Short mmCIF file of C-alpha atoms and ligand atoms in Angstrom, two decimals:
data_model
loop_
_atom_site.label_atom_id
_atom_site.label_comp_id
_atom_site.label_asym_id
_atom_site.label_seq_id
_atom_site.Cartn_x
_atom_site.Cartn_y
_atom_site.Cartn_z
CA UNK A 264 19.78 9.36 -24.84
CA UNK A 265 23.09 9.74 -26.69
CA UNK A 266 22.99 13.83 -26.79
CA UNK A 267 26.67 13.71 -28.58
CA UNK A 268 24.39 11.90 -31.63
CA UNK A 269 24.20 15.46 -32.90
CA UNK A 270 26.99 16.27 -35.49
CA UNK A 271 28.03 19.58 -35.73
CA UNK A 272 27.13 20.75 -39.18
CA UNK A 273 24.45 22.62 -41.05
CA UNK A 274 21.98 20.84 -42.52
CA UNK A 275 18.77 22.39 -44.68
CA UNK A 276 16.22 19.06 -45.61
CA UNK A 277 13.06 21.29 -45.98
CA UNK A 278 11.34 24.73 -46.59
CA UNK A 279 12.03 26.72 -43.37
CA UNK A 280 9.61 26.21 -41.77
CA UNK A 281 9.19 22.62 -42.87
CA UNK A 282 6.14 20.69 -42.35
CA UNK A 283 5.83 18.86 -39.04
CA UNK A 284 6.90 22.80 -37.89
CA UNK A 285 3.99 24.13 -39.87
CA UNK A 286 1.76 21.35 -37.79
CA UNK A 287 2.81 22.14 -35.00
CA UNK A 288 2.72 25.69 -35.27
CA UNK A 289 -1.30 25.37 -35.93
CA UNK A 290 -1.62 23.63 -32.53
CA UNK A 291 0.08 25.89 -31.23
CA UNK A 292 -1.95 28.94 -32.53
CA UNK A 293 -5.22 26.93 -30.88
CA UNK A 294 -3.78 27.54 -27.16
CA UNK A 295 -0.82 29.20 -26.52
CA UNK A 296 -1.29 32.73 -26.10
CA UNK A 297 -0.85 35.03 -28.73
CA UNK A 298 1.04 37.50 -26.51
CA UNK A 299 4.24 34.83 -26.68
CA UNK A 300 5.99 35.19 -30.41
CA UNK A 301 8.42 32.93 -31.55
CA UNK A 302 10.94 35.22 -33.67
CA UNK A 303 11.14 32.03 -36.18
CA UNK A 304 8.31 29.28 -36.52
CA UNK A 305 10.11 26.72 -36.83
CA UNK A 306 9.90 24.14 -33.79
CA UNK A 307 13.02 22.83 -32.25
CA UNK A 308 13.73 18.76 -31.15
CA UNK A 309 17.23 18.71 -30.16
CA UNK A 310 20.08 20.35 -29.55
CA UNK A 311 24.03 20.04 -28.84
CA UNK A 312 26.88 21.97 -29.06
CA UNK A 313 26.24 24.66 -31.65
CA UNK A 314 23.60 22.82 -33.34
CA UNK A 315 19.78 23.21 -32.89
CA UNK A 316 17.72 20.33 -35.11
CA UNK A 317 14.27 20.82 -35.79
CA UNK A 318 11.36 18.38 -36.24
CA UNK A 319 11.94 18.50 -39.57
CA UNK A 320 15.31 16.98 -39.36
CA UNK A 321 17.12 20.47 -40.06
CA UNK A 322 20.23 21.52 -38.70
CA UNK A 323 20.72 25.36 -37.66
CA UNK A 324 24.24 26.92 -36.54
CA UNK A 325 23.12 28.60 -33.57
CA UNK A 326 24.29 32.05 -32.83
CA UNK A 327 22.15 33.16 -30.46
CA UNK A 328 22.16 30.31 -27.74
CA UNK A 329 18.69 30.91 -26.63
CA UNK A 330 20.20 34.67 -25.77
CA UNK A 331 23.40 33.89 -24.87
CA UNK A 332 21.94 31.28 -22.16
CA UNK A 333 23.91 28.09 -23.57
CA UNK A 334 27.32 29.61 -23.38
CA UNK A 335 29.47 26.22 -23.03
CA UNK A 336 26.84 24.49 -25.83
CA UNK A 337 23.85 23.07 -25.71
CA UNK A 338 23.52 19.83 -23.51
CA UNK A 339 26.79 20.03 -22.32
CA UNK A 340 27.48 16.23 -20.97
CA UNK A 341 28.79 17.45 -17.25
CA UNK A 342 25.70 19.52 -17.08
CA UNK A 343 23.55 16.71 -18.38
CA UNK A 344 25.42 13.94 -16.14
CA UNK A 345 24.58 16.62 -13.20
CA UNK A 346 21.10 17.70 -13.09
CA UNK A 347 20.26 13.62 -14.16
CA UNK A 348 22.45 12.65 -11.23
CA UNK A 349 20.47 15.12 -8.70
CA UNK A 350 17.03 14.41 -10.15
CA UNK A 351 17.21 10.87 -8.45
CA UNK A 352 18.55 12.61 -5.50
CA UNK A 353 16.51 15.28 -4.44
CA UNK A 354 14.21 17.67 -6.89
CA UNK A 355 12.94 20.09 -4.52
CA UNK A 356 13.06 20.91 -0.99
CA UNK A 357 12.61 24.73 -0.88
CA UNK A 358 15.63 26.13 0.97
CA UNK A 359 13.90 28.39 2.83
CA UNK A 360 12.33 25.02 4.15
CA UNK A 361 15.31 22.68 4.96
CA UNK A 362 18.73 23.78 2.70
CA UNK A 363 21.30 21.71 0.95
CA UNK A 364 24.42 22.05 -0.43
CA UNK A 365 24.51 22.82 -3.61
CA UNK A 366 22.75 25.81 -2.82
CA UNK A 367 25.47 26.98 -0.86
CA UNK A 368 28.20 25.84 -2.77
CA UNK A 369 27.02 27.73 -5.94
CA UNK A 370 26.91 31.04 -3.61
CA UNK A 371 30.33 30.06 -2.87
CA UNK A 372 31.36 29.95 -6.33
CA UNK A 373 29.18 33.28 -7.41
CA UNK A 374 31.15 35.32 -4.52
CA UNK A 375 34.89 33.39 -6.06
CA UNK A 376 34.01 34.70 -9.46
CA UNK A 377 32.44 37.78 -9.00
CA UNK A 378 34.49 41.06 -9.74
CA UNK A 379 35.65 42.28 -5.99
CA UNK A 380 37.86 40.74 -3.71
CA UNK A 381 35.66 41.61 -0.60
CA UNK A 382 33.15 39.42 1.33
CA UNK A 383 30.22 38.75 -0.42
CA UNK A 384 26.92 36.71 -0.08
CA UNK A 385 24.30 35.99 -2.58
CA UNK A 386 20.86 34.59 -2.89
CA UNK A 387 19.19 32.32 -5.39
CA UNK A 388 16.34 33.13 -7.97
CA UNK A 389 14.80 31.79 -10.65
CA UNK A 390 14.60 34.02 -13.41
CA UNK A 391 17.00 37.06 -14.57
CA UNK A 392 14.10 39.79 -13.85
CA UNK A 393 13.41 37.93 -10.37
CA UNK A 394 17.27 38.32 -9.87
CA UNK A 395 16.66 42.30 -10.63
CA UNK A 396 13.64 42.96 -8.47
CA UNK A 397 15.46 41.29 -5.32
CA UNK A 398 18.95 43.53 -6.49
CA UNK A 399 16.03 46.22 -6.30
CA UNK A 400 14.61 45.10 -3.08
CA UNK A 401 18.06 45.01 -0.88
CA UNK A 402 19.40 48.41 -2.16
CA UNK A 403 16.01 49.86 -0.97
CA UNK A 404 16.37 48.12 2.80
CA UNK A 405 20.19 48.98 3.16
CA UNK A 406 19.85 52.46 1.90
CA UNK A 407 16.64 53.38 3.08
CA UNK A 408 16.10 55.29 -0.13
CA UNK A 409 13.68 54.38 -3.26
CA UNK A 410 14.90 55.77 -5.93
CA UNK A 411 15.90 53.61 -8.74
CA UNK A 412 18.21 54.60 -12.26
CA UNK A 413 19.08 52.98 -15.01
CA UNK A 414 19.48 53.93 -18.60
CA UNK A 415 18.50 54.79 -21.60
CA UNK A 416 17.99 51.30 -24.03
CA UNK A 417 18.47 49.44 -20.88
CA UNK A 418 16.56 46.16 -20.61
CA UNK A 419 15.95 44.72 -17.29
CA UNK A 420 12.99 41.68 -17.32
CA UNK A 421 9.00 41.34 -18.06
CA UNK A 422 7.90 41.81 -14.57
CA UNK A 423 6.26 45.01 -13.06
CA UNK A 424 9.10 46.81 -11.86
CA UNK A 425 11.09 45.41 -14.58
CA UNK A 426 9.00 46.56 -16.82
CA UNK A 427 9.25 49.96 -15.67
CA UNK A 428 13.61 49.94 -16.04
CA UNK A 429 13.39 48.26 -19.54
CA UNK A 430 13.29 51.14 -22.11
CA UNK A 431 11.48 49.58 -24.84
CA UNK A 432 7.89 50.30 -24.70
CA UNK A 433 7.54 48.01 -27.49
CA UNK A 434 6.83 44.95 -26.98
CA UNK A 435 7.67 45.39 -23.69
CA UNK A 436 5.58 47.53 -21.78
CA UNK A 437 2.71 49.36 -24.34
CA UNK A 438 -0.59 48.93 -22.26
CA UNK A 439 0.90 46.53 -19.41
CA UNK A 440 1.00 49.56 -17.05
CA UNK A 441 0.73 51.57 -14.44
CA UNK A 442 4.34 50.42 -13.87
CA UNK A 443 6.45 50.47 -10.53
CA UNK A 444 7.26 54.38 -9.46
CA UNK A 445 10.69 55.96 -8.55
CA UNK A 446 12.77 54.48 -11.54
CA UNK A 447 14.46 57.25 -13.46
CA UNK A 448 15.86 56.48 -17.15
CA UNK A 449 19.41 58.53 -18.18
CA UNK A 450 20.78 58.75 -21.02
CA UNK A 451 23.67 55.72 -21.67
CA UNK A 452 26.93 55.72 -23.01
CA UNK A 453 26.84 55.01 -27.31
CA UNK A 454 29.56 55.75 -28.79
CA UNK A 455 28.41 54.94 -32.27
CA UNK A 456 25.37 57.21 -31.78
CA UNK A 457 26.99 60.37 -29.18
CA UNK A 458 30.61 60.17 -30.28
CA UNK A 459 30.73 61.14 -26.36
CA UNK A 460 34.26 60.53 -24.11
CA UNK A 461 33.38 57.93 -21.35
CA UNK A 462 34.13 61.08 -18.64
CA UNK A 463 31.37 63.38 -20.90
CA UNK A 464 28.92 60.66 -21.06
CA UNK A 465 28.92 59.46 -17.50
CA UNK A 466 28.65 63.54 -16.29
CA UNK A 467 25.50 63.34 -18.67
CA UNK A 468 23.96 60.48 -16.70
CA UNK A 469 24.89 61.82 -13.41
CA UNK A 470 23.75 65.15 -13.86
CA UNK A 471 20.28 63.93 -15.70
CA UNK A 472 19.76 61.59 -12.46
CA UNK A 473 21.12 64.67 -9.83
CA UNK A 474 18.72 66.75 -11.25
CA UNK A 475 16.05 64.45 -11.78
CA UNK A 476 16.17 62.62 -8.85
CA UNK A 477 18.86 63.69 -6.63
CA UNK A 478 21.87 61.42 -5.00
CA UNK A 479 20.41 61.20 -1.97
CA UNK A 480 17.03 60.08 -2.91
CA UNK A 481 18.73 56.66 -5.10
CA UNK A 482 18.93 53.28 -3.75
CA UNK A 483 20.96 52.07 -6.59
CA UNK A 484 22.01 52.45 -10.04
CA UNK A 485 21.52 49.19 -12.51
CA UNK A 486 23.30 49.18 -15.78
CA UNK A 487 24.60 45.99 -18.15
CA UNK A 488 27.85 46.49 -18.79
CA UNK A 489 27.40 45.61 -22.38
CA UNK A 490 23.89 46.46 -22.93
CA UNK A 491 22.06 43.48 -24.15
CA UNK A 492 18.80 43.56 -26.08
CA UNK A 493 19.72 47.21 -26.40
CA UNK A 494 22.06 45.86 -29.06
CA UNK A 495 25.85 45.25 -27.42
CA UNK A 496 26.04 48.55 -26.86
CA UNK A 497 29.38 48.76 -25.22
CA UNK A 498 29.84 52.05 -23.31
CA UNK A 499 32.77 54.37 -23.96
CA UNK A 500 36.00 53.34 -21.87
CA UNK A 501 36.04 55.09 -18.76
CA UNK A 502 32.08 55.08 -18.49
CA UNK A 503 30.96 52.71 -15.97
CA UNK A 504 34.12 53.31 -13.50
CA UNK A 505 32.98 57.51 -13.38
CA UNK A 506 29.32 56.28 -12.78
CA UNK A 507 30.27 53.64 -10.54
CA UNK A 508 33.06 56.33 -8.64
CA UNK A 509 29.95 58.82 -8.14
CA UNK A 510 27.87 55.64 -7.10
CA UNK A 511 30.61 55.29 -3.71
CA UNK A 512 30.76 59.25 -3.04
CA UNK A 513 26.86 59.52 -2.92
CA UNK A 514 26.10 55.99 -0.92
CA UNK A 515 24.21 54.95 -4.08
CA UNK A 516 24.45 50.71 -4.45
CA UNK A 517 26.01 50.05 -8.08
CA UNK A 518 24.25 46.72 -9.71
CA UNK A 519 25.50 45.47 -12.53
CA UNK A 520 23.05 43.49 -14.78
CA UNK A 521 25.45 41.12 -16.14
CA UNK A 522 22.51 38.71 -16.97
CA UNK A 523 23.05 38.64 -20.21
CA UNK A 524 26.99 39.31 -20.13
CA UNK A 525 28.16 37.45 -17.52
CA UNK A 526 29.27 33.75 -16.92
CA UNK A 527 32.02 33.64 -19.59
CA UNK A 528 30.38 35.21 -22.22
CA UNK A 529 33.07 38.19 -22.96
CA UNK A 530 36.14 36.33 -22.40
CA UNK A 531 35.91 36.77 -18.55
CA UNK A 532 33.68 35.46 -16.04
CA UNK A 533 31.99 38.80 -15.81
CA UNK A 534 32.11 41.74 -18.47
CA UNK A 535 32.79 44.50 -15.55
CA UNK A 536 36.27 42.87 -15.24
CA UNK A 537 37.20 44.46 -18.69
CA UNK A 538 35.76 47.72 -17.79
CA UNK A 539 37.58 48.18 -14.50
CA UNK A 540 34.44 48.13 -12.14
CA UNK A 541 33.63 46.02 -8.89
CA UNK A 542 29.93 46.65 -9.08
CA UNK A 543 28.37 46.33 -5.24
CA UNK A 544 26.19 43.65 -6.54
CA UNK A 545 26.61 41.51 -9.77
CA UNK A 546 23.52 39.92 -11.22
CA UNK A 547 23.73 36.79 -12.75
CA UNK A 548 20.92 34.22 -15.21
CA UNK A 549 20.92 32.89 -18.28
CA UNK A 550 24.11 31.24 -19.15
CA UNK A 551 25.00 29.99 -15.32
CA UNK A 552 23.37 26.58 -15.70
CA UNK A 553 23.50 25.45 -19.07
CA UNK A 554 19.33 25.87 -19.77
CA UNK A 555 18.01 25.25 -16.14
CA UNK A 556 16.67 28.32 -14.59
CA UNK A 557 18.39 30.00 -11.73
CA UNK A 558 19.34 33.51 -11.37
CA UNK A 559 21.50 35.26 -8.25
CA UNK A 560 22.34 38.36 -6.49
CA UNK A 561 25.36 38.83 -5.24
CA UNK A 562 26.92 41.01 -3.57
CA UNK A 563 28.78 42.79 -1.39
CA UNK A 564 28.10 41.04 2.32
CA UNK A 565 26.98 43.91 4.39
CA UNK A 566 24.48 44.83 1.86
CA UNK A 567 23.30 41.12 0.86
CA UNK A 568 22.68 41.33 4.89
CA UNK A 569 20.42 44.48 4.92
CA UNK A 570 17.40 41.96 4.61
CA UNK A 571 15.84 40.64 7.93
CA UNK A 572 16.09 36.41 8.23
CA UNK A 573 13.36 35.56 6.13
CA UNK A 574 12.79 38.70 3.61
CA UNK A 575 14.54 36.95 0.50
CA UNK A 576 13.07 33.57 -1.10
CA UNK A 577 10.74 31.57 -3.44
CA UNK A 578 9.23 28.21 -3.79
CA UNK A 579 11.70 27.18 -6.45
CA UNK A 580 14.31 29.58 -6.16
CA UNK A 581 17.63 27.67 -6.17
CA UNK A 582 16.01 24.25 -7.58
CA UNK A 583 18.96 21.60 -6.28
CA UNK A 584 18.95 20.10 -10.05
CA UNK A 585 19.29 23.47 -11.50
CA UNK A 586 22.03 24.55 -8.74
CA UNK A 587 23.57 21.27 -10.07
CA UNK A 588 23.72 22.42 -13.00
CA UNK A 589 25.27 25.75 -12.09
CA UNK A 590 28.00 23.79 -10.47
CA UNK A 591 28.99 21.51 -13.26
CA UNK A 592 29.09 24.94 -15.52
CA UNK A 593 31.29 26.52 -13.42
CA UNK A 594 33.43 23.86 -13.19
CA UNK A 595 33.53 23.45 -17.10
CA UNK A 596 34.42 26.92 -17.36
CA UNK A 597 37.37 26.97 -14.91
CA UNK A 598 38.75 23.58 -16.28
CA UNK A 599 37.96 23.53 -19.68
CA UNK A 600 39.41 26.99 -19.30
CA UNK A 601 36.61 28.43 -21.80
CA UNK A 602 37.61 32.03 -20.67
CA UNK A 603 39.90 31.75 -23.95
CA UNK A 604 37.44 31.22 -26.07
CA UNK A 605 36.00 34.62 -26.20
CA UNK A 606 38.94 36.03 -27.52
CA UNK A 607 38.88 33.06 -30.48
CA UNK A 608 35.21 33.46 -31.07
CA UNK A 609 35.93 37.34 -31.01
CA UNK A 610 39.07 36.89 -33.38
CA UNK A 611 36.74 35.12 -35.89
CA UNK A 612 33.78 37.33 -35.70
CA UNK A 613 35.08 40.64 -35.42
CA UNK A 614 37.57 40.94 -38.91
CA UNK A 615 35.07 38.71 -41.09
CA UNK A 616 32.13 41.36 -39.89
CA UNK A 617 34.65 44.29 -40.44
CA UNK A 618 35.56 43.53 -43.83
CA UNK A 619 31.61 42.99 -44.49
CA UNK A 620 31.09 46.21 -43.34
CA UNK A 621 33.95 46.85 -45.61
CA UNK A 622 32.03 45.57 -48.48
CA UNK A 623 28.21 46.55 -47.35
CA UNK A 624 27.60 50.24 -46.27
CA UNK A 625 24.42 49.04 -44.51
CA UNK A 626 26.66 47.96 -41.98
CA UNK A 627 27.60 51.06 -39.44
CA UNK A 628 29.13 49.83 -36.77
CA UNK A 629 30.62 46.35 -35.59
CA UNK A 630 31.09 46.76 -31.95
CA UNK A 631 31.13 43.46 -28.95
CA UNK A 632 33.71 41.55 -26.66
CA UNK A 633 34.49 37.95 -26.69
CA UNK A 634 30.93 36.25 -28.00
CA UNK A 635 29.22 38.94 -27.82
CA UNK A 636 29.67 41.02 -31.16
CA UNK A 637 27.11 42.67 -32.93
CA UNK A 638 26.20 44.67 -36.55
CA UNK A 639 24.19 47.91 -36.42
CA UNK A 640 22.57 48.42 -39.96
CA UNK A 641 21.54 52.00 -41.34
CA UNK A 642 20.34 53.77 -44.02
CA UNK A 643 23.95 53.58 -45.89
CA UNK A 644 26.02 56.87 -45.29
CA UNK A 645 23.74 57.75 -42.17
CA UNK A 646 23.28 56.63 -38.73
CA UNK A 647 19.24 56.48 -39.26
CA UNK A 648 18.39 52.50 -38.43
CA UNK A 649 17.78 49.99 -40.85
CA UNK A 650 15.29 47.45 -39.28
CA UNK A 651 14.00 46.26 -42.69
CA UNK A 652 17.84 45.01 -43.83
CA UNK A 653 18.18 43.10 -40.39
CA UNK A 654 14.73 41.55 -40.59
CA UNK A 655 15.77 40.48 -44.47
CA UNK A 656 19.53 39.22 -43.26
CA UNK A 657 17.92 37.45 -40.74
CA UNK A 658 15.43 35.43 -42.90
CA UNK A 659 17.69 34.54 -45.46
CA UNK A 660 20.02 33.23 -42.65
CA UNK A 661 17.17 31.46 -41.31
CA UNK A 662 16.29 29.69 -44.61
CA UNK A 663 19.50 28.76 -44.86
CA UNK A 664 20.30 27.01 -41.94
CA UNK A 665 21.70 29.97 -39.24
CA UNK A 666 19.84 31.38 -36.23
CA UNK A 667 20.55 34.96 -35.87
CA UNK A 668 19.30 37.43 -33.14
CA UNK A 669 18.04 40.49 -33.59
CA UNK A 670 18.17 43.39 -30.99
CA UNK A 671 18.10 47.13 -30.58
CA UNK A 672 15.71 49.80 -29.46
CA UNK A 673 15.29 50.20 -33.31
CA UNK A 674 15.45 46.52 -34.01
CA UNK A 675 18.34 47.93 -36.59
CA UNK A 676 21.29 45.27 -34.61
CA UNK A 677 22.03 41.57 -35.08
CA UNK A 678 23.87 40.20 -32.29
CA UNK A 679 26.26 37.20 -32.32
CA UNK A 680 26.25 35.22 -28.91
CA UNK A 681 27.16 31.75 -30.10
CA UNK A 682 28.45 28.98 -27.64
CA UNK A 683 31.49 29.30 -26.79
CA UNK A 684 31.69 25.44 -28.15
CA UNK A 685 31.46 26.62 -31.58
CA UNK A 686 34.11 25.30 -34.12
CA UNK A 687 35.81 28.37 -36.23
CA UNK A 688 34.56 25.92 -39.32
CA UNK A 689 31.24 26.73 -38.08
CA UNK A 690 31.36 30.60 -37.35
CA UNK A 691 32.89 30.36 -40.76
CA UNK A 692 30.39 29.04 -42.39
CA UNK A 693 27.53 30.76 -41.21
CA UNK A 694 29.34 33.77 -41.80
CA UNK A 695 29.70 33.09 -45.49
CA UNK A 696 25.49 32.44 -45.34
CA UNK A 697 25.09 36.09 -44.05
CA UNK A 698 27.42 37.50 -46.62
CA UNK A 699 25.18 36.08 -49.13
CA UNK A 700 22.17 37.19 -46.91
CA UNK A 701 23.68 40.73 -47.61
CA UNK A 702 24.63 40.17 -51.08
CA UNK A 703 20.96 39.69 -52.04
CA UNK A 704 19.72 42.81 -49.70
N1 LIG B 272 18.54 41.57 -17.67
C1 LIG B 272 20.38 42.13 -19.16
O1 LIG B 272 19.20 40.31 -20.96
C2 LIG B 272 16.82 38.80 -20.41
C3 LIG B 272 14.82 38.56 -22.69
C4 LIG B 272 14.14 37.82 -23.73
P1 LIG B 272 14.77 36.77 -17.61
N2 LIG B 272 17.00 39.12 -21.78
C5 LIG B 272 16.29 38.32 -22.75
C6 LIG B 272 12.67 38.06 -23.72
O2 LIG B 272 12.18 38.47 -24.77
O3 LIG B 272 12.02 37.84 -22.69
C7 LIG B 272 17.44 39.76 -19.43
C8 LIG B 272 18.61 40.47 -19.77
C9 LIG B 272 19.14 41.37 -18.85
C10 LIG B 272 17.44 40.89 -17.33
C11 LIG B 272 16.87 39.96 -18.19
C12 LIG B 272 15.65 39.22 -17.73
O4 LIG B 272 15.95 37.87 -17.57
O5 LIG B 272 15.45 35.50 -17.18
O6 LIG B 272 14.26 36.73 -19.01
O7 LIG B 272 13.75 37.21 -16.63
#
């Protein structure tokens, strides 16, 4: 299949959605289960670079990437050309069977691009809240401690004990409990919302977690250094390197969740780099291998050890096609040199939103690094959300040929995390769409 076929340009043929979507959408109603919403109905055939093309034959600029998991574009050819190439090769063997070597050589290139210039190991999941419970699991057997804190708005996966370190209760977590004991939420850094010094903020979380918990009952800390479906909430300067400072002085392991803003996403290959911080472990998902799912922990060696021979694994964990995958993305990165396209996609996003804030007093804050920016919308003059604007901007972007993402513990945030393939015509464009999606609020 010729996956370059798709040009890169918006295209609206039909209602959104149109009607093979509609079809599709009643089958779908029959047996897929009704816990699993689709944020838009509208069913999607294709895909490449920035553009998603429905079954309808219409063309969306993409700005959310599947959350942020096609960072160098959808069906990238060397990740295509890769995970074809090993599919004929080998599709499964279980490592923790007999390995192979693209196992290790993405490990190799998770502990070369990781923040920290110390030894490191890693180990191969499948999903970003897999990659969190086994974070979870080492800190526990190399400290010898339980305790578990994270913070406030934090989202950390769908699983049990994921469940219980996400913050949302809805849809998250309402009736899905009892959930997984010993995790303590703090409060987080928000500047937009506590007006709070990185130093004041981080005392806040460490005294909430002394008192709550105490230092020497934590196994770890877990934080995303840009908070994710929180809504980009990008912690005061300062922040993470006073939380991660008290993290060393108490023998607490520091995990950054960099699921969602890792792999290129900010502008560097991980989002700690900007704030100064060499977590103890680094978790990576989403955007590592261009739509095939694999996940890792890695970090620092003597704690990546603290597991006896045999306590890590998983049937698929560290699929060779989707570890070929991971290998053709990193190389794209590093020799495409896509690192500078965070600051392009940044230099785009962040005047044309400031000037709409400019222009719309809905808009309160326009925060984000690199390709990850994002819009909080209040109650104008206030810093009460405003969930009903977002869900309206979002719609009329919808109808109009852009996918936008919504986020936030108030579901008040839209969140840009297009592909770092995307043309400035194209961020352009779709920016003049949510202008008028604003203009008609
Ligand atoms: N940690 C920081 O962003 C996934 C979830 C979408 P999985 N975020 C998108 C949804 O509605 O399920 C995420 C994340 C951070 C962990 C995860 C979990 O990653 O691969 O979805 O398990």
């Amino acid at each position: 299949m010729n996956t370059t076929a798709v040009a890169q340009e918006r295209l609206v043929k039909t209602a959104i959605p149109g009607p093979k979507s509609v079809a599709l959408q009643q089958r779908r109603l029959a047996v897929v289960s009704a816990g699993v919403a689709s944020a838009l109905p509208v069913f999607i055939e294709r895909a490449h670079g920035a553009i998603v093309v429905d079954v309808d034959g219409n063309q969306f600029i993409d700005l959310g990437s599947g959350i942020g998991v096609m960072t160098i574009g959808h069906t990238d050819d060397g990740v295509v050309a890769a995970a074809q190439q090993q599919l004929e090769l080998l599709t499964h063997a279980m490592f923790t069977i007999t390995p192979y070597e693209s196992y290790v050589r993405v490990c190799e290139l998770l502990a070369e691009h990781t923040p920290g210039s110390f030894a490191k190991k890693s180990v191969l999941l499948n999903s970003g809240a897999e990659a969190v419970e086994n974070a979870v699991k080492i800190a526990r057997k190399f400290t010898g401690r339980s305790g578990v804190g994270v913070i406030d708005h934090a989202y950390h996966g769908r699983t049990n004990l994921t469940m219980a370190m996400t913050f949302k209760a809805m849809p998250y977590k309402l009736g899905f409990g009892p959930f997984a004991p010993d995790v303590h939420h703090a409060p987080n850094s928000y500047p937009f919302h506590d007006g709070l010094s990185g130093a004041d903020a981080a005392a806040r979380t460490i005294s909430y977690l002394e008192k709550k918990v105490g230092a020497t009952d934590l196994a770890c800390i877990v934080v995303e250094p840009i908070q994710g479906e929180g809504g980009f909430v990008v912690p005061a300067p300062g922040y993470l390197r006073a939380l991660q400072e008290w993290c060393t002085a108490n023998g607490v392991v520091f995990i950054a969740d960099e699921i969602q803003s890792g792999m290129a996403r900010t502008g560097r290959w991980y989002a700690s780099e900007h704030m100064d911080v060499e977590p103890d472990m680094v978790l990576t998902a989403k955007g590592i291998a261009g739509g095939l799912p694999i996940a890792a922990v890695t970090g620092r060696a003597e704690i990546m050890d603290a597991s006896h021979p045999g306590g890590l694994g998983g049937t698929f964990a560290g699929n060779p096609v989707a570890a070929a995958a991971a290998i053709s993305v990193f190389d794209s990165i590093a020799s495409k040199n896509l690192l500078a396209e965070g600051a392009r996609i940044e230099g785009v996003l962040k005047p044309a939103l400031t000037a709409l804030q400019a222009k719309y007093p809905v808009i309160g804050d326009v925060r984000g690094i690199g390709a990850m920016i994002a819009i909080e919308l209040v109650q104008p003059g206030s810093h009460e959300p405003n969930a009903a604007a977002v869900a309206s901007v979002a719609a009329y972007a919808a109808q109009h040929g852009v996918l936008l993402l919504t986020a936030g513990t108030y579901g008040n945030v839209i969140r840009f995390l297009p592909s770092l393939a995307i043309s400035n015509e194209l961020l352009t464009e779709a920016l003049g769409v949510i202008d008028e999606a604003f203009a008609t609020l």
